[in-house]
mmCIF file of C-alpha atoms in Angstrom:
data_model
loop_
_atom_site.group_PDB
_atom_site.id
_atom_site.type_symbol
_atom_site.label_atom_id
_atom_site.label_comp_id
_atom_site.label_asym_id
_atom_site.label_seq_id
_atom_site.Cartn_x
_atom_site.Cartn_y
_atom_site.Cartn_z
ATOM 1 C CA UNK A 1 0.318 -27.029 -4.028
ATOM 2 C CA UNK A 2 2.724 -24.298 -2.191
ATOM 3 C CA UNK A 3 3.337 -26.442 0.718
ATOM 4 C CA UNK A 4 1.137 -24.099 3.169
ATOM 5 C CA UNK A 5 -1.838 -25.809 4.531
ATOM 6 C CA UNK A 6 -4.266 -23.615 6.623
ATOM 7 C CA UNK A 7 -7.390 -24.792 8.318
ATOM 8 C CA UNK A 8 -10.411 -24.159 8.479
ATOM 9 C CA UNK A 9 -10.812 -23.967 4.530
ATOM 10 C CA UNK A 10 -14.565 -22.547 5.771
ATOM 11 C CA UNK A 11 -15.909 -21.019 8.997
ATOM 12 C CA UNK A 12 -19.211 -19.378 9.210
ATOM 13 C CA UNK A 13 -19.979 -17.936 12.605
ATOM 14 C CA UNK A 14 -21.991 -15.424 14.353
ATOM 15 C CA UNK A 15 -21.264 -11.665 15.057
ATOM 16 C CA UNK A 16 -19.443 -11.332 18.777
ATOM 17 C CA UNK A 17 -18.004 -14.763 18.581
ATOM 18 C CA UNK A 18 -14.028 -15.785 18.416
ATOM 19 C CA UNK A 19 -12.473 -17.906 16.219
ATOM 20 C CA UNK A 20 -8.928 -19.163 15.674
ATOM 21 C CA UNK A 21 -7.279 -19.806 12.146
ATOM 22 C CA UNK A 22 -4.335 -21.838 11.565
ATOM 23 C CA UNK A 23 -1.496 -21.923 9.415
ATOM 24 C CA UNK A 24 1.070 -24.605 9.206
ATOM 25 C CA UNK A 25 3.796 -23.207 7.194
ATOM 26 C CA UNK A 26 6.438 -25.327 4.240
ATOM 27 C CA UNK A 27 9.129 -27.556 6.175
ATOM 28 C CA UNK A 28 11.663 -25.522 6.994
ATOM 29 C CA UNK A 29 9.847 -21.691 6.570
ATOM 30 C CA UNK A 30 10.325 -19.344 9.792
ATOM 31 C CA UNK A 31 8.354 -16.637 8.500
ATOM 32 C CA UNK A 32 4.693 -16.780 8.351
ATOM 33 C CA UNK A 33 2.362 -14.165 6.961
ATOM 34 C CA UNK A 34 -1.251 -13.503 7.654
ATOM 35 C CA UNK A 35 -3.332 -11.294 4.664
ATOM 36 C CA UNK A 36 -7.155 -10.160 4.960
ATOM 37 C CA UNK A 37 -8.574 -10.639 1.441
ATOM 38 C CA UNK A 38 -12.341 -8.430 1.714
ATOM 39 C CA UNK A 39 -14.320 -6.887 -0.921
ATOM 40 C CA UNK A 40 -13.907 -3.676 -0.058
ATOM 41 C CA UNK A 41 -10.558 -3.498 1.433
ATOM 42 C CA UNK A 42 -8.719 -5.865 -1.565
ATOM 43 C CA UNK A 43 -5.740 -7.546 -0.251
ATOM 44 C CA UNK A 44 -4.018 -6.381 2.725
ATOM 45 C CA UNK A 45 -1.346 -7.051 4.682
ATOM 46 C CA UNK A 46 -1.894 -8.171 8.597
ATOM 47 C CA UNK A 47 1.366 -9.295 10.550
ATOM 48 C CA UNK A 48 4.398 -11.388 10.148
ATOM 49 C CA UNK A 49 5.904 -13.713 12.214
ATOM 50 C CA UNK A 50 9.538 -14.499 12.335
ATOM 51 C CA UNK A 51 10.943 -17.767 14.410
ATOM 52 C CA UNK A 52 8.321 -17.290 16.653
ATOM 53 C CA UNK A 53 9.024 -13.627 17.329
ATOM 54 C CA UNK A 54 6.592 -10.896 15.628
ATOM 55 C CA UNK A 55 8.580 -8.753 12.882
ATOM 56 C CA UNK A 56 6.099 -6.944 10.868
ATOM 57 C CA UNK A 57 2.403 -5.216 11.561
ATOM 58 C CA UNK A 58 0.074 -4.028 9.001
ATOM 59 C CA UNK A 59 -3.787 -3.302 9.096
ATOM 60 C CA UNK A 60 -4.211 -5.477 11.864
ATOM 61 C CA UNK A 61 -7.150 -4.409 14.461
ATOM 62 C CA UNK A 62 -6.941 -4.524 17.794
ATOM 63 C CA UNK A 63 -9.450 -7.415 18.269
ATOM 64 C CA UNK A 64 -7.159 -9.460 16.046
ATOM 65 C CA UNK A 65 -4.069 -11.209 17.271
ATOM 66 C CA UNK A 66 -1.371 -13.770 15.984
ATOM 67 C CA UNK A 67 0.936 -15.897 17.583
ATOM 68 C CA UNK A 68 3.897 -18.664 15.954
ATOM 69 C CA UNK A 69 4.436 -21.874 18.080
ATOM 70 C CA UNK A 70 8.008 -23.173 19.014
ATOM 71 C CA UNK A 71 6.833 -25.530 16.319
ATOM 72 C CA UNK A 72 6.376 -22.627 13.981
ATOM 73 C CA UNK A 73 2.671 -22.835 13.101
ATOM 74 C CA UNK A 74 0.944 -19.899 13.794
ATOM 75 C CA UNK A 75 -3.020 -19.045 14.262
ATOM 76 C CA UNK A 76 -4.626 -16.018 13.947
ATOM 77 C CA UNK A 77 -7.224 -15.255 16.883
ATOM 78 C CA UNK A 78 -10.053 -12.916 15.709
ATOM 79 C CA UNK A 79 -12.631 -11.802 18.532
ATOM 80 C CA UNK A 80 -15.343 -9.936 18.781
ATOM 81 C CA UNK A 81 -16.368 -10.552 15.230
ATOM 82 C CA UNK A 82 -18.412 -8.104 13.114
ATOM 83 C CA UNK A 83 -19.518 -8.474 9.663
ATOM 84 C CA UNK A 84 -17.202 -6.392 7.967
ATOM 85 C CA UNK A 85 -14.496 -9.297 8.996
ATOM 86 C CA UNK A 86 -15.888 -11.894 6.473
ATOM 87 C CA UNK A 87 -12.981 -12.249 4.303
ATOM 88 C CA UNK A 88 -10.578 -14.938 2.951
ATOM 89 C CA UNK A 89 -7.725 -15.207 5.018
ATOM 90 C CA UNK A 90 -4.422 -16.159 3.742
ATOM 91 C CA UNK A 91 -1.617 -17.204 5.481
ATOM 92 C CA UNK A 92 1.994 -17.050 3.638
ATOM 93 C CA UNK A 93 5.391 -18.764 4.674
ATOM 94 C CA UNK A 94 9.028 -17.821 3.108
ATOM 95 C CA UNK A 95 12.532 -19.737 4.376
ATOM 96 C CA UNK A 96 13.576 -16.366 6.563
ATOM 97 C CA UNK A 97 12.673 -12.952 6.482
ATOM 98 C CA UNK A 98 13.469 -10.041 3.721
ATOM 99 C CA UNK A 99 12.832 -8.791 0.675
ATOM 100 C CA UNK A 100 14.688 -11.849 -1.340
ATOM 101 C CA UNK A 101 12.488 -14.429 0.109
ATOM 102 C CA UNK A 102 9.528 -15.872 -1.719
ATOM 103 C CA UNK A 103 6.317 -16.396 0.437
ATOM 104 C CA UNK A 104 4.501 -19.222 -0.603
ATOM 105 C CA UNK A 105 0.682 -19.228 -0.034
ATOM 106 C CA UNK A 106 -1.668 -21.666 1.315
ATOM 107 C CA UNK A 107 -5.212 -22.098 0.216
ATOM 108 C CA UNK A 108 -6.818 -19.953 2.470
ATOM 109 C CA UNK A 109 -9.612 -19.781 4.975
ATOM 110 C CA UNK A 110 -13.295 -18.117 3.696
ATOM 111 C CA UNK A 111 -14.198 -16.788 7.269
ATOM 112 C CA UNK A 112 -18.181 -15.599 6.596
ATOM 113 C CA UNK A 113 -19.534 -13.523 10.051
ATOM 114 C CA UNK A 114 -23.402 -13.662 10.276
ATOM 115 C CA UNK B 1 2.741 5.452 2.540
ATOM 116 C CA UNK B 2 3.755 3.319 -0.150
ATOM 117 C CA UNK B 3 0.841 2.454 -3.157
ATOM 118 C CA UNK B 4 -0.078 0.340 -5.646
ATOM 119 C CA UNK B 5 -2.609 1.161 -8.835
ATOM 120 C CA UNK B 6 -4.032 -0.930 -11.075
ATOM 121 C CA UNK B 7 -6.256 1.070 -13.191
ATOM 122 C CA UNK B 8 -7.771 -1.458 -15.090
ATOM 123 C CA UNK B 9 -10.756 -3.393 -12.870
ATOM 124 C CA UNK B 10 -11.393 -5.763 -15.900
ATOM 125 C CA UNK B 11 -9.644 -6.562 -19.308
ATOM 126 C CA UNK B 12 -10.476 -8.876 -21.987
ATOM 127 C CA UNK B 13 -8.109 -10.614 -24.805
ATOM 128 C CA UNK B 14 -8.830 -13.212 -27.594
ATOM 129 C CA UNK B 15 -7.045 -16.500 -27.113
ATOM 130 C CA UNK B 16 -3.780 -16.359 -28.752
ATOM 131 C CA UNK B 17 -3.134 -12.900 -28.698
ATOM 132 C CA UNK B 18 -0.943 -10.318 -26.484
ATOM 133 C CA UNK B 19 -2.062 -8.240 -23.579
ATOM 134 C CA UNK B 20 -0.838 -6.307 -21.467
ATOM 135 C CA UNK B 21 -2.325 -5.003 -17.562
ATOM 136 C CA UNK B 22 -0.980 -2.008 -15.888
ATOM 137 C CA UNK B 23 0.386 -0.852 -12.338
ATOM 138 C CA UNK B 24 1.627 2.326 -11.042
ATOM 139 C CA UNK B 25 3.195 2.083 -7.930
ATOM 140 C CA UNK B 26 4.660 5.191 -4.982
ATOM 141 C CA UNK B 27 7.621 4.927 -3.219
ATOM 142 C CA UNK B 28 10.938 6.759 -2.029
ATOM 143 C CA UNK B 29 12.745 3.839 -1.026
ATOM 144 C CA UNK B 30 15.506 2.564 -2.987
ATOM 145 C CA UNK B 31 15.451 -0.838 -2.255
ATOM 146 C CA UNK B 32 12.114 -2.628 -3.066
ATOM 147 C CA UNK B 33 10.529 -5.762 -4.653
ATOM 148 C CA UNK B 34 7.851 -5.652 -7.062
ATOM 149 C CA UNK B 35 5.726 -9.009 -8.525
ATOM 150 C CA UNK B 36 2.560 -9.745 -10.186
ATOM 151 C CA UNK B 37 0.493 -12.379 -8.387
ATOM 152 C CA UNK B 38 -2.644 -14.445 -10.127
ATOM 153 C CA UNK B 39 -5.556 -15.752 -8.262
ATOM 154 C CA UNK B 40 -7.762 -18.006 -10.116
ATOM 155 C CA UNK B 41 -11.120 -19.166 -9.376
ATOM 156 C CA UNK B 42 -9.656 -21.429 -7.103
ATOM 157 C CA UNK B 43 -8.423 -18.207 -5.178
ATOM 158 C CA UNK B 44 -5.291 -19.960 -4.528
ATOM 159 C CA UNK B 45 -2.642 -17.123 -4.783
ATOM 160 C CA UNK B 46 -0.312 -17.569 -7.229
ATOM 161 C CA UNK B 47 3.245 -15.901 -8.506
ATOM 162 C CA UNK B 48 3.644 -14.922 -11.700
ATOM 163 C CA UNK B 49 6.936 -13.319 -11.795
ATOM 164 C CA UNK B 50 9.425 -10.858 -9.881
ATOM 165 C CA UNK B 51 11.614 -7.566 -10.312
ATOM 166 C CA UNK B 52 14.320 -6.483 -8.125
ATOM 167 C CA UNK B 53 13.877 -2.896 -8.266
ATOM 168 C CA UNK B 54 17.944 -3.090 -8.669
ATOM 169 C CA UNK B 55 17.853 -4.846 -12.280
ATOM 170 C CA UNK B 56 17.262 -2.746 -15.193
ATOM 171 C CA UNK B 57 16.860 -5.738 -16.712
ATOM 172 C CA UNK B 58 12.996 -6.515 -17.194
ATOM 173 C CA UNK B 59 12.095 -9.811 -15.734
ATOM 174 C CA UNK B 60 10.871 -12.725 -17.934
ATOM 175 C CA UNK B 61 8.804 -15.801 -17.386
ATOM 176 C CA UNK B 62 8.031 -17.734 -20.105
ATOM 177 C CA UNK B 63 4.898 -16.029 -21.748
ATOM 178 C CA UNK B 64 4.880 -13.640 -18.757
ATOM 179 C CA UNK B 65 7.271 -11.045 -19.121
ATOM 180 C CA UNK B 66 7.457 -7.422 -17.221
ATOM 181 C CA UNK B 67 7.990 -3.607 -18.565
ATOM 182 C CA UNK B 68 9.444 -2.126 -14.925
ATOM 183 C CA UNK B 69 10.281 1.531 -15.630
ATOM 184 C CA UNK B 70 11.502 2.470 -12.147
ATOM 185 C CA UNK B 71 11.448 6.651 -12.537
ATOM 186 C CA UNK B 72 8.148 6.676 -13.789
ATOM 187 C CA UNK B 73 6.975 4.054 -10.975
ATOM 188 C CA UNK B 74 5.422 1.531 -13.507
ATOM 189 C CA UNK B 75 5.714 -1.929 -13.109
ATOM 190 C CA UNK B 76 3.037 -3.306 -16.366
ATOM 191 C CA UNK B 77 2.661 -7.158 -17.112
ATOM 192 C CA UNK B 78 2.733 -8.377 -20.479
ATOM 193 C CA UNK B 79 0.934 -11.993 -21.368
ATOM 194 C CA UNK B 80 2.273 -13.328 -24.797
ATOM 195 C CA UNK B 81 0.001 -15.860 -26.660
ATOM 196 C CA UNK B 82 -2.905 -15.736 -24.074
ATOM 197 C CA UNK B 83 -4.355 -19.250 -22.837
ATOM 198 C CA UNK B 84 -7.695 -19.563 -21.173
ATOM 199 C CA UNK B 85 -5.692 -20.810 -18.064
ATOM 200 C CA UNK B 86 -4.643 -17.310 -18.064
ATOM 201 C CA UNK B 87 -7.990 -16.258 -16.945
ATOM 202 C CA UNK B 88 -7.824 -14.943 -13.387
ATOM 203 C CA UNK B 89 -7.453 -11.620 -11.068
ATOM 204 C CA UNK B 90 -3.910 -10.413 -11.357
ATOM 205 C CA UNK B 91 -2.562 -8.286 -8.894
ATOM 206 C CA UNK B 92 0.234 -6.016 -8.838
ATOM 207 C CA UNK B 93 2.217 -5.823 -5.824
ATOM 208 C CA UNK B 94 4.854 -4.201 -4.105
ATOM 209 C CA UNK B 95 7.542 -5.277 -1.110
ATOM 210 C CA UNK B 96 9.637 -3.668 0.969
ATOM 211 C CA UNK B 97 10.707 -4.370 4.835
ATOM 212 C CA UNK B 98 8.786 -8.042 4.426
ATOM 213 C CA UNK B 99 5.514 -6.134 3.900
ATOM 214 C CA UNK B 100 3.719 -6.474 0.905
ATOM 215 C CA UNK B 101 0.721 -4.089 -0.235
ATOM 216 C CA UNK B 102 -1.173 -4.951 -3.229
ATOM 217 C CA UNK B 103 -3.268 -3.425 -5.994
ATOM 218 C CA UNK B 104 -6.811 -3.861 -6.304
ATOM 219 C CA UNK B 105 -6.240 -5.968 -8.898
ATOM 220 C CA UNK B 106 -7.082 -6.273 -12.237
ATOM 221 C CA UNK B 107 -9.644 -9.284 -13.846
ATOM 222 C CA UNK B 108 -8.868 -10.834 -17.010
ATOM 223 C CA UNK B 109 -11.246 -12.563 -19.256
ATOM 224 C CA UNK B 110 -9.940 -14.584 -22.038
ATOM 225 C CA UNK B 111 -12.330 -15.032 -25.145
ATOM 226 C CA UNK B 112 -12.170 -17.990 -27.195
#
């Protein structure tokens, strides 16, 4: 168990709809990441969030935004949904940000678009 | 644009023995992080172990130990005295900047 919890651990929904994954990140963590695991794509990289400020963008679409509370859990808003976004989403936590950090991963949510 | 290759989609080793996965990675930057993660069929996401591109020093983790050869960009993963715990996806990844882009990954079967 990293620590990470992130709910839904399943979400099936229909294409055009919106849904909203969260992430609650280890005591203590101020950085949160957010990864798209697909079939085709692999593992990729979305955003990261730093004390509640965004520090980092990857592959992230347009339709897809992020957002860390004062709290510092985060959720990651994905609209307009197609079926190419069914994927497991990961969300990731380290104590600060840089390259010495660890990120610990939660569990993941299996997001299936129909 | 930084990339990672892990040229082997599926590998198989008898219980016991040694083997050993592969990853080529492109860079120019200097200072960079490299690690192998392993996602079981739980697809929890998992590290193995970790090289500061800095160290010569190859990283070691118990059974898990690294062969990081940093002018020829390869970064392989060698698993000593295989256990069928050890049966997973393993994927090669690289960090720089906080982001972290990852090989397609490699699956290993262990035979009894």
């Amino acid at each position: 168990d990293s620590g990470v919890t992130q709910t839904p651990k399943h979400l099936i929904t229909a294409t055009g709809q919106r849904v909203t994954l969260r992430c609650s990140p280890r005591s203590g963590d101020l950085s949160v990441y957010w990864y798209q695991q697909s079939l085709d794509q692999g593992l990729q990289f979305l955003i990261q969030y730093y004390n509640g400020e965004e520090r980092a963008k990857g592959n992230i679409l347009e339709r897809f935004s992020a957002q860390q509370f004062p709290d510092l859990h985060s959720e990651l808003n994905l609209s307009s949904l197609e079926l190419g976004d069914s994927a497991l989403y990961f969300c990731a936590s380290s104590e600060t940000s840089g390259n010495l950090y660890e990120q610990y991963f939660g569990p993941g949510t299996r997001l299936t678009v129909t | 644009a930084q990339t990672v290759t892990q040229s082997q989609p599926e590998m198989s080793v008898q219980e016991a023995e040694t083997v050993t996965l592969s990853c080529t990675y492109d860079t120019s930057e200097s200072d960079y992080y490299l690690f192998w993660y392993k996602q079981p069929p739980s697809r929890q996401m998992i590290l193995v172990i970790r090289q500061e591109a800095y160290k010569q020093q190859n990283a070691t983790e118990n059974r898990f130990s690294v062969n990081f050869q940093k002018a020829a960009k390869s970064f392989s993963l060698k698993i000593s005295d295989s256990q069928l715990g050890d049966a997973a996806m393993y994927f090669c990844a690289y960090r720089s900047d906080d982001k972290i882009i990852f090989g397609k990954g490699t699956r290993l079967h262990i035979l009894p």
